[in-house]
Short mmCIF file of C-alpha atoms and ligand atoms in Angstrom, two decimals:
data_model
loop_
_atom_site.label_atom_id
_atom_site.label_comp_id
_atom_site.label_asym_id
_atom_site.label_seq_id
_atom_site.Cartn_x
_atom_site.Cartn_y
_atom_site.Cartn_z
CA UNK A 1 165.28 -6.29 21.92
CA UNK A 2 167.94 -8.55 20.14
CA UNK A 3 170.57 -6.73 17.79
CA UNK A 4 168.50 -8.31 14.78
CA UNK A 5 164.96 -7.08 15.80
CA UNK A 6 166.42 -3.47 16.45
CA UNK A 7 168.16 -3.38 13.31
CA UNK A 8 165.19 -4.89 11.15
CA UNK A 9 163.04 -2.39 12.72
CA UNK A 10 165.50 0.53 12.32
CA UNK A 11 165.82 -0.54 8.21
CA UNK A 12 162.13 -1.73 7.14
CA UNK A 13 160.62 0.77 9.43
CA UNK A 14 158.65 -1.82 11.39
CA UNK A 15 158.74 -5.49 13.72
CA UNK A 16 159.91 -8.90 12.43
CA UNK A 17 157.22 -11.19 13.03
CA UNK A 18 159.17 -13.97 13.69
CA UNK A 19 163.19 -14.84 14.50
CA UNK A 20 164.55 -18.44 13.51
CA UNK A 21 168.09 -19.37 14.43
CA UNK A 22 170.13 -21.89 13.34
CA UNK A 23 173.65 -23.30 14.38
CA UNK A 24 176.83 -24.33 12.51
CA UNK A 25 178.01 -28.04 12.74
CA UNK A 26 181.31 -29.77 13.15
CA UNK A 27 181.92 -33.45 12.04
CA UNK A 28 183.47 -34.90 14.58
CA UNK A 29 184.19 -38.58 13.18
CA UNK A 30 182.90 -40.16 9.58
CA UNK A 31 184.08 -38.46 6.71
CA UNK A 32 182.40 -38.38 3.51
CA UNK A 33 180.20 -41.19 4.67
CA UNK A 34 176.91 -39.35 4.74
CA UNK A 35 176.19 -39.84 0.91
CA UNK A 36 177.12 -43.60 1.38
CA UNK A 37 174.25 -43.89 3.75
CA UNK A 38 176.80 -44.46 6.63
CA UNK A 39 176.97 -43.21 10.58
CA UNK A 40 178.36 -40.11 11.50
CA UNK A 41 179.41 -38.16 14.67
CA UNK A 42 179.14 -34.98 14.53
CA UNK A 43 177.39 -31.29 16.51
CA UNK A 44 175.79 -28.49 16.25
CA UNK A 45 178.12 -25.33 17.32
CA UNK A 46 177.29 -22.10 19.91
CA UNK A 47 177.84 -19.93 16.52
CA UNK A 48 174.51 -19.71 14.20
CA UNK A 49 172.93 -17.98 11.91
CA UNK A 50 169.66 -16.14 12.69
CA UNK A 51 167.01 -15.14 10.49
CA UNK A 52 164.38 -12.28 10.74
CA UNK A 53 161.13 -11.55 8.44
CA UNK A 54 158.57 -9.79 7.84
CA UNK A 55 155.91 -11.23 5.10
CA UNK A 56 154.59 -7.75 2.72
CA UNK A 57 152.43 -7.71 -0.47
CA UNK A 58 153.69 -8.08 -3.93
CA UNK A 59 156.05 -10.50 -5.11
CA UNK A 60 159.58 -8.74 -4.64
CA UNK A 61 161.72 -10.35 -1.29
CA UNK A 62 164.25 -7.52 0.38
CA UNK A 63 166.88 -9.06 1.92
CA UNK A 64 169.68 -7.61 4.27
CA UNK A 65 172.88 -9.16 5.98
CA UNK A 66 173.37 -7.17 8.99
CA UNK A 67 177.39 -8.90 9.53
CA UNK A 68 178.25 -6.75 6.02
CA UNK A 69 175.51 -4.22 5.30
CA UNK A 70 174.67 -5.91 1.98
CA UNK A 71 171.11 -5.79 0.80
CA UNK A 72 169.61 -7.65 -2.02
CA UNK A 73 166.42 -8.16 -3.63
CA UNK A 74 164.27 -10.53 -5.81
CA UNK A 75 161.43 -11.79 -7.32
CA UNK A 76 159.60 -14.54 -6.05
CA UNK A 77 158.68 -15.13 -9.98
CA UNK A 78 162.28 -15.05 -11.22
CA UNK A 79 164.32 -17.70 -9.16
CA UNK A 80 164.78 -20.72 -10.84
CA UNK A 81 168.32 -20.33 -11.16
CA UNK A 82 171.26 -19.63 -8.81
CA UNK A 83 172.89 -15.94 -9.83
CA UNK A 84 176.95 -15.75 -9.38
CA UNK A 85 178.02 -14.37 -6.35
CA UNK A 86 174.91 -13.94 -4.23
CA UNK A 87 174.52 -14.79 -0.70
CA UNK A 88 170.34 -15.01 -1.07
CA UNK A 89 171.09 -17.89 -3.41
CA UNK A 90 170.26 -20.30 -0.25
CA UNK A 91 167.26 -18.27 0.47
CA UNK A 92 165.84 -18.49 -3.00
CA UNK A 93 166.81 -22.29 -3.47
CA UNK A 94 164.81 -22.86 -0.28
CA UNK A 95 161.58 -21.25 -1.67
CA UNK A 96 162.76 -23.24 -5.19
CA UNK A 97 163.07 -26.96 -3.14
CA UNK A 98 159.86 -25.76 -1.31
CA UNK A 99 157.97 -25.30 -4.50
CA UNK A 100 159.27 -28.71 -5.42
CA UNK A 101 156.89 -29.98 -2.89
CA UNK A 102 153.87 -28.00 -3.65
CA UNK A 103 154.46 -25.44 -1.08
CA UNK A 104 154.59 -21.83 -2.24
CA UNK A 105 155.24 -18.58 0.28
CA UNK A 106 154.58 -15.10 -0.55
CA UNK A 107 157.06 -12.01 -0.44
CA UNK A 108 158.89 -10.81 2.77
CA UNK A 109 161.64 -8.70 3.94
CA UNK A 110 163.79 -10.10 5.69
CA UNK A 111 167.35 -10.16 7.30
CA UNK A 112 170.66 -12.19 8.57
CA UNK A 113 172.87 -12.05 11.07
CA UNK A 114 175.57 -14.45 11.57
CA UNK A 115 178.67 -15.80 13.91
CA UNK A 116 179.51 -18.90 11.61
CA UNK A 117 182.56 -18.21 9.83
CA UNK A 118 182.29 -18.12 6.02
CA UNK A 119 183.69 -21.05 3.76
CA UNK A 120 185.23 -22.56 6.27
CA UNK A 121 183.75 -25.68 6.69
CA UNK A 122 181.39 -25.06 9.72
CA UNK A 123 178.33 -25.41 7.23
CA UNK A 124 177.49 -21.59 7.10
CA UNK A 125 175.43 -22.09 3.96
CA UNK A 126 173.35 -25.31 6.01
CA UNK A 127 173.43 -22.84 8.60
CA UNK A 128 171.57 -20.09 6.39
CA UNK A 129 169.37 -22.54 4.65
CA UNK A 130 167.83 -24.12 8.01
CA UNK A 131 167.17 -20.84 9.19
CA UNK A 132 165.24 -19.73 6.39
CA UNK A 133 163.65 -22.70 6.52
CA UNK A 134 162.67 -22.75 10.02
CA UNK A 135 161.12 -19.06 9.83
CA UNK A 136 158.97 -19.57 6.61
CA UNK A 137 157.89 -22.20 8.30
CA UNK A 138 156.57 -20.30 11.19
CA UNK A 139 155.06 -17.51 9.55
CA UNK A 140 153.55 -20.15 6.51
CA UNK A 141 152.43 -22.89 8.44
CA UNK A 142 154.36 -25.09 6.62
CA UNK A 143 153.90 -28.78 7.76
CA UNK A 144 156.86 -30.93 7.07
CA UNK A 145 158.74 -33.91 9.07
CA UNK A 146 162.30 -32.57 10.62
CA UNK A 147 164.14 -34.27 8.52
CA UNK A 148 162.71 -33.37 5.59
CA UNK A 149 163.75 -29.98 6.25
CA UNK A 150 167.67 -31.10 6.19
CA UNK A 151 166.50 -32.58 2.44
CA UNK A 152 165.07 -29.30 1.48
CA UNK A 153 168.24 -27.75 2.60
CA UNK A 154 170.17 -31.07 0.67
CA UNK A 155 168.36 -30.25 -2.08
CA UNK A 156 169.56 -26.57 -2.23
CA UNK A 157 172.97 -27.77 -2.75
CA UNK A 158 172.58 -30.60 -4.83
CA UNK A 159 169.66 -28.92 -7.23
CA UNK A 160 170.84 -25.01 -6.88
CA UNK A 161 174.37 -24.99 -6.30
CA UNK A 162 175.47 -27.99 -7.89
CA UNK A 163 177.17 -30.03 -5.00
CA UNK A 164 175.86 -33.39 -4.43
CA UNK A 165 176.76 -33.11 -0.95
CA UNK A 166 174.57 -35.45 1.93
CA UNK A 167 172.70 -34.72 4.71
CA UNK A 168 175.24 -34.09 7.42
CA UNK A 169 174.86 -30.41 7.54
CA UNK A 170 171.41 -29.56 7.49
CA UNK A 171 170.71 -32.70 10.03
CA UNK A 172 173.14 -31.61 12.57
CA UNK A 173 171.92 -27.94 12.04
CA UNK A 174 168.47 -29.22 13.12
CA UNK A 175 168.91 -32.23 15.70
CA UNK A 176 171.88 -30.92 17.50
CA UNK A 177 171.86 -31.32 21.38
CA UNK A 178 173.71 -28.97 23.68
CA UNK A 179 176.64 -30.46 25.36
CA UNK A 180 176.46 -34.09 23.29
CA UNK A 181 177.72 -35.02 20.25
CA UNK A 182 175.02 -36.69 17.96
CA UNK A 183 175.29 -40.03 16.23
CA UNK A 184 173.15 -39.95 13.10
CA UNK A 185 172.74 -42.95 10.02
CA UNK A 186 172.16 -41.52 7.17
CA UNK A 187 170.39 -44.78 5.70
CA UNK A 188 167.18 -44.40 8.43
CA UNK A 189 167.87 -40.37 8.31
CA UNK A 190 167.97 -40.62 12.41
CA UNK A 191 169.53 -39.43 15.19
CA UNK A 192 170.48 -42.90 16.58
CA UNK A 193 171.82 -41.59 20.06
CA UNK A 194 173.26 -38.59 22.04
CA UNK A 195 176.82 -39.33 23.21
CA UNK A 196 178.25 -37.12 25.51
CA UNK A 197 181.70 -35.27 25.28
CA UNK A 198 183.74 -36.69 28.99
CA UNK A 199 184.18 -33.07 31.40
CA UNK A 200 187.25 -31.67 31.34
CA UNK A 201 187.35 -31.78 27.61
CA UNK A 202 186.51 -28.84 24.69
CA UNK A 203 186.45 -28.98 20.88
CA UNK A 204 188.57 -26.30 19.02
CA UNK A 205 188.66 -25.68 15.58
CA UNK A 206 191.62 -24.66 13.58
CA UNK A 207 191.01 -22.77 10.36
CA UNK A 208 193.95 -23.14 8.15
CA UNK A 209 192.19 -20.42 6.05
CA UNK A 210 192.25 -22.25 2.79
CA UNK A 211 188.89 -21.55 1.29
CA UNK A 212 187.06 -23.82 1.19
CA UNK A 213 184.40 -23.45 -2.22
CA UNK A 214 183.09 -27.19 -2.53
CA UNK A 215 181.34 -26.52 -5.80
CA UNK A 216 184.73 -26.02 -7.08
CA UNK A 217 186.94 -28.43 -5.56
CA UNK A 218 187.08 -32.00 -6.13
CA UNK A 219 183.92 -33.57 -4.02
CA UNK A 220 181.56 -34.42 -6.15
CA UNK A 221 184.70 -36.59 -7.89
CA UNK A 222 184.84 -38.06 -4.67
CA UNK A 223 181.54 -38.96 -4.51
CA UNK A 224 181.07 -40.38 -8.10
CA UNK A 225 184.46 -42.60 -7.07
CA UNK A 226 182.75 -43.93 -4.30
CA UNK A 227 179.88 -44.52 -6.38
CA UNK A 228 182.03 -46.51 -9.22
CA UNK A 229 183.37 -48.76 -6.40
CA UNK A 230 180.05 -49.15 -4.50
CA UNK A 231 178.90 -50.36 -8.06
CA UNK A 232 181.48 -53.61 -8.16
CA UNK A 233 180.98 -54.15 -4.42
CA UNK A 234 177.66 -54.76 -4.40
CA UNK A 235 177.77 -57.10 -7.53
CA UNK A 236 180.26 -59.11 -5.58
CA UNK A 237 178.33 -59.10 -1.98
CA UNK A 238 174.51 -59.40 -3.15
CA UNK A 239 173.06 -57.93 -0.61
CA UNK A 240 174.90 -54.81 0.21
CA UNK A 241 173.73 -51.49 -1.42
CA UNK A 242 176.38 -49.32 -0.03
CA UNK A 243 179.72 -49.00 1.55
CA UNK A 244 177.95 -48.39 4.45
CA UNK A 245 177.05 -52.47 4.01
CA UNK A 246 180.72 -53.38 3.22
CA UNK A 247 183.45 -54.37 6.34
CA UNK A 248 187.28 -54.02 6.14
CA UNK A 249 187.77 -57.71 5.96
CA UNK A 250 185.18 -57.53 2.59
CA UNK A 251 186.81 -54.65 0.69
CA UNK A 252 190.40 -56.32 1.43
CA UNK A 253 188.85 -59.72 -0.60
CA UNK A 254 187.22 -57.86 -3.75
CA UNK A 255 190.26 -55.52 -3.70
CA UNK A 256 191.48 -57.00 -6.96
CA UNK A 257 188.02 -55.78 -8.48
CA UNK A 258 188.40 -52.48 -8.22
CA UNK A 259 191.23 -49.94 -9.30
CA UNK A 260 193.50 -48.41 -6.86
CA UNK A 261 191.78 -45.24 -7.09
CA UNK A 262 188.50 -47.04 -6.22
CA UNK A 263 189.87 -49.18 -3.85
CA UNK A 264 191.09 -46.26 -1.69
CA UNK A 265 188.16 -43.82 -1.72
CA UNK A 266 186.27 -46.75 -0.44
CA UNK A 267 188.70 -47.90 2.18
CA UNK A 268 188.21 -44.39 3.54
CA UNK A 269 184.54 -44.59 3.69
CA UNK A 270 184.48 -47.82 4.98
CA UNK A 271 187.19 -47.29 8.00
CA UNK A 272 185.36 -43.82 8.47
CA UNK A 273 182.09 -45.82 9.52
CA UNK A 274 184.06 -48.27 11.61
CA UNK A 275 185.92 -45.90 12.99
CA UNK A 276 182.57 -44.09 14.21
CA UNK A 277 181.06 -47.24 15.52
CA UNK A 278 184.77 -48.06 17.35
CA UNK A 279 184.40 -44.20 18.74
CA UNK A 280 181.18 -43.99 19.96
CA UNK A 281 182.27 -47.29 21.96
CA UNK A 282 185.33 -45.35 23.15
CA UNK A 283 183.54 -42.74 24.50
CA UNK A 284 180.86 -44.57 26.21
CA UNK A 285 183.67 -46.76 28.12
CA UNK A 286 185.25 -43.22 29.29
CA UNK A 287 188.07 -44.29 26.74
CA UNK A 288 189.17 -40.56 25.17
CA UNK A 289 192.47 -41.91 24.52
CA UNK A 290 191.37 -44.33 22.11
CA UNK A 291 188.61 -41.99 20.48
CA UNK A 292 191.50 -39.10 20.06
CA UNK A 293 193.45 -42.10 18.13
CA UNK A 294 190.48 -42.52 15.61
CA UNK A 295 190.58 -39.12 15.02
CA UNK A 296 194.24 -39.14 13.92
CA UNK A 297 193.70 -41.89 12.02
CA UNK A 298 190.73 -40.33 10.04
CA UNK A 299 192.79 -37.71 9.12
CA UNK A 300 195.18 -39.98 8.18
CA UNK A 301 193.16 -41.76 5.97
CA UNK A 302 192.13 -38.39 4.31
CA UNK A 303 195.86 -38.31 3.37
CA UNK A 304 196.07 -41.75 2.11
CA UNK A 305 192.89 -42.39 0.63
CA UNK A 306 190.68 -39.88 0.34
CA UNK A 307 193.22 -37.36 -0.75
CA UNK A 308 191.08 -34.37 0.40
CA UNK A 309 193.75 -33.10 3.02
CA UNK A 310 195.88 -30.47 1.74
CA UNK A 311 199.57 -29.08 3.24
CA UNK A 312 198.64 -26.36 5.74
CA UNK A 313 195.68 -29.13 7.07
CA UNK A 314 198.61 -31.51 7.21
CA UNK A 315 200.62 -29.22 9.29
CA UNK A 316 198.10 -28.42 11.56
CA UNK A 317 197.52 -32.36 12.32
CA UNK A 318 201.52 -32.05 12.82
CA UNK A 319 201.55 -29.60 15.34
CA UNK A 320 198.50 -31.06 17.19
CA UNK A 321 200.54 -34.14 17.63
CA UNK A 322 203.47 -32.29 18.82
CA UNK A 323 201.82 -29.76 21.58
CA UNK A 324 200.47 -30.68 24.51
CA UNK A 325 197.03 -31.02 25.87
CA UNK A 326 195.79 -32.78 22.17
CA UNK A 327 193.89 -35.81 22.65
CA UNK A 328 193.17 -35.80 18.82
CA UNK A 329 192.54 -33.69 15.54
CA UNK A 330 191.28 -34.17 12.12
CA UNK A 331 190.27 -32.21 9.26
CA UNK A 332 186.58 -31.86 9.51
CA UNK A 333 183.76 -31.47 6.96
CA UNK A 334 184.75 -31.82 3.00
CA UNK A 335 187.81 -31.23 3.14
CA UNK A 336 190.39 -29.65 0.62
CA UNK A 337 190.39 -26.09 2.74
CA UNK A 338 188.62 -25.46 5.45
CA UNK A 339 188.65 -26.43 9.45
CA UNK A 340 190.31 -28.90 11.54
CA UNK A 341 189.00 -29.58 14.60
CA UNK A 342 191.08 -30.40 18.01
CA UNK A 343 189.83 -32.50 20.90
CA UNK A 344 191.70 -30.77 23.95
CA UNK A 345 191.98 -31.10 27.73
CA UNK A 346 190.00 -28.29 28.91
CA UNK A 347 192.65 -26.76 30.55
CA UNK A 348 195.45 -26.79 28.36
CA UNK A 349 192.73 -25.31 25.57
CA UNK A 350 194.15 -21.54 25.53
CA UNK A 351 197.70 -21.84 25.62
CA UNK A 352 197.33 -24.97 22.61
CA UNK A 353 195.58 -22.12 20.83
CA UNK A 354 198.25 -19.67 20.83
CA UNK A 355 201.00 -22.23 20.22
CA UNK A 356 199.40 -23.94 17.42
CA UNK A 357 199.06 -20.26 15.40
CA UNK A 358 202.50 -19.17 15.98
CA UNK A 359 203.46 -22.50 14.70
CA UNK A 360 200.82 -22.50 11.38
CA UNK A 361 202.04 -18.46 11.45
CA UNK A 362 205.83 -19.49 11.34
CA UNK A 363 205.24 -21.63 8.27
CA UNK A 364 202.78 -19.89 6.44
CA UNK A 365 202.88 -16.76 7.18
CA UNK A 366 198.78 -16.72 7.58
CA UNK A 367 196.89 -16.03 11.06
CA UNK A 368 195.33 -19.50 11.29
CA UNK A 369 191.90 -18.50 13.28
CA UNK A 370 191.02 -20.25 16.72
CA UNK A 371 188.06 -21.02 18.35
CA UNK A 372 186.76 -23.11 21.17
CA UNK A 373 183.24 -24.33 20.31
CA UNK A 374 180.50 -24.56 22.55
CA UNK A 375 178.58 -27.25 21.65
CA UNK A 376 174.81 -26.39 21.14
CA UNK A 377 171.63 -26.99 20.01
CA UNK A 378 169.75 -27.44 16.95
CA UNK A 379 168.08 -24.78 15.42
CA UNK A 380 164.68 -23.19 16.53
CA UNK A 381 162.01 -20.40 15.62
CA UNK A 382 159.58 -18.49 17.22
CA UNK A 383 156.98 -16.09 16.46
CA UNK A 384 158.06 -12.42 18.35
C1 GLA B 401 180.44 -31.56 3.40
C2 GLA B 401 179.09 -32.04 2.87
C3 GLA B 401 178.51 -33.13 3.77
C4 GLA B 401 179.51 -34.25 4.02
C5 GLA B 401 180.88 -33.69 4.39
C6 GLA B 401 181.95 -34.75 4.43
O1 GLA B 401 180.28 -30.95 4.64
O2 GLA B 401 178.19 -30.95 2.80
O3 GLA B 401 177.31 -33.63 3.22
O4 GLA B 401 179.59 -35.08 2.88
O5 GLA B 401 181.32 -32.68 3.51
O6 GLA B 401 181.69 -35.70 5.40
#
């Protein structure tokens, strides 16, 4: 019996009748160019979130998180808005998005237990909403297309939380392949191939352990930027309807259109698709030199443009370039906290590890956490 079952069984007094589980993600390339309807490359992580429940009469949901003991209940009737501070907010703006679309589910007990790291930028909240997701749809027969369960999820942080974040997390919590990175276009809502990672090389991630909250910070300026110059680009280029549409050579020309500010956020975006396109190519001609480049030069774009880097990410895309065994590193996900990640030779993996926290240690006197990712699949459920 998993850890979950027993301890479900060993609190509620009875079986789960179903487990879902489902994985972190990283972004590998293309920042912030989900919500421009752009490409992205990005996977789904070894570390998920799983998800146990039982359904019960009434209307009142019991909910426990096994990594911290808490417990917490509500009402199915009394969930139309987020509460402060509560971790079954993604839970209850699931069954609020699922409503949305005429599909209601009746009371449960139910329980997490999870390896993604908190706030960090490895989507534990996409994480937790795809897994509650996956198992009320097991035990509710509920009948929706994949995707459409990464825009329930969407809509839990656009609607309940209040960030009008993309798709990224959700879809590369649900189409993630084991062993491949997955290039995804947010326009069509695909997966438009599986590109695999060369042997001999492993993904770490970096935490500079700067919170990341992304209600709080700065992204959905970001986005409404990008949206202010997406509105003068596609006045000037009648045909485009989003930066995704919009080359290099055609921001460069209308760059007197826009103000600086504009102008940058939107050279990001832009070089962030190219840069996908140009890495995808890279890996597929066995090129990891050139694809570890990109990376640099998203991140330092993020500096330039974007401006959603901040110091102790900037050091840690310092040191990568001064150890060895770094093909490449970025910051990954929103940005303005959170991860980097680190494209390493395999073998030089461990000792880059320890070298790159005594060096984030000696600066900041923080224990930067380290982990090398396995790269998984998307997430599942099953009846038990
Ligand atoms: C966060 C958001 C995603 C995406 C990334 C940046 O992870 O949730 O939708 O915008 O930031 O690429």
């Amino acid at each position: 019996m998993s850890k979950i079952v027993e301890k479900f069984t060993e609190l509620y007094g009875r079986k789960p009748v179903v487990r879902s589980a489902a994985p972190g993600r990283l972004e590998i390339l293309g920042n912030h160019t989900d919500y421009n309807q752009g490409f992205v490359l990005s996977c789904a992580v070894g570390q998920h979130t799983e998800f146990v429940l039982a359904p019960c009469e009434g209307r009142r949901c019991r909910m426990a998180d096994f990594r911290d003991g808490s417990r917490v209940s509500f009402e199915l009737d009394d969930i139309d808005t987020a509460k402060p501070r509560d971790w079954t907010n993604y839970i209850k703006g699931v069954i609020v998005e699922l409503r949305k679309r005429g599909i209601e589910i009746g009371a449960f007990d139910g329980a997490i237990l999870s390896s993604v790291p908190l706030s960090a930028g490895m989507s534990s909240s996409a994480a937790l909403e795809i897994a509650a997701g996956f198992a009320f749809r097991e035990v509710w027969n509920i009948d929706l297309p994949l995707a459409d369960w990464a825009r329930v999820g969407q809509g839990v942080e656009n609607h309940y939380m209040g960030l009008k974040s993309g798709l990224l997390d959700q879809f590369s919590s649900i189409f993630g392949k084991r062993d491949s990175l997955i290039l995804s276009d947010f326009r069509t809502v695909e997966v438009v191939k599986n590109v695999a990672l060369p042997h001999g090389y492993v993904l770490a991630v970096i935490n500079s352990m700067v919170k990341h909250n992304l209600v709080d910070s700065e992204y959905n300026t970001r986005r409404l930027d990008c949206e202010a110059a997406t509105a003068k680009l596609v006045r000037r280029y009648p045909g485009a309807t989003t930066l995704r549409d919009i080359s290099t050579a055609q921001l460069e020309a209308a760059k007197e259109e826009l103000t600086l500010m504009e102008y940058r956020r939107a050279k990001h975006v832009v070089g962030e698709c190219e840069r996908v396109m140009q890495g995808v190519a890279a890996l597929e001609h066995h090129d990891i030199a050139t694809f570890g480049r990109l990376l640099f030069e998203s991140h330092q774009s993020s500096i330039d443009n974007f401006e959603n880097s901040t110091p102790e990410l900037d050091y840690l895309i310092e040191l990568a370039q001064s150890l060895p065994g770094c093909i490449g590193a970025r910051l990954s996900g929103g940005g303005f906290g959170g991860i980097t990640i680190h494209l390493l030779k395999a073998d030089a993996a461990e000792a880059y590890c320890r070298r790159i926290r005594e060096g984030f240690r000696l600066k900041f006197n923080v224990n930067p956490e380290a982990i090398i990712c396995d790269i998984g699949d998307g997430a599942s459920a099953h009846r038990l």
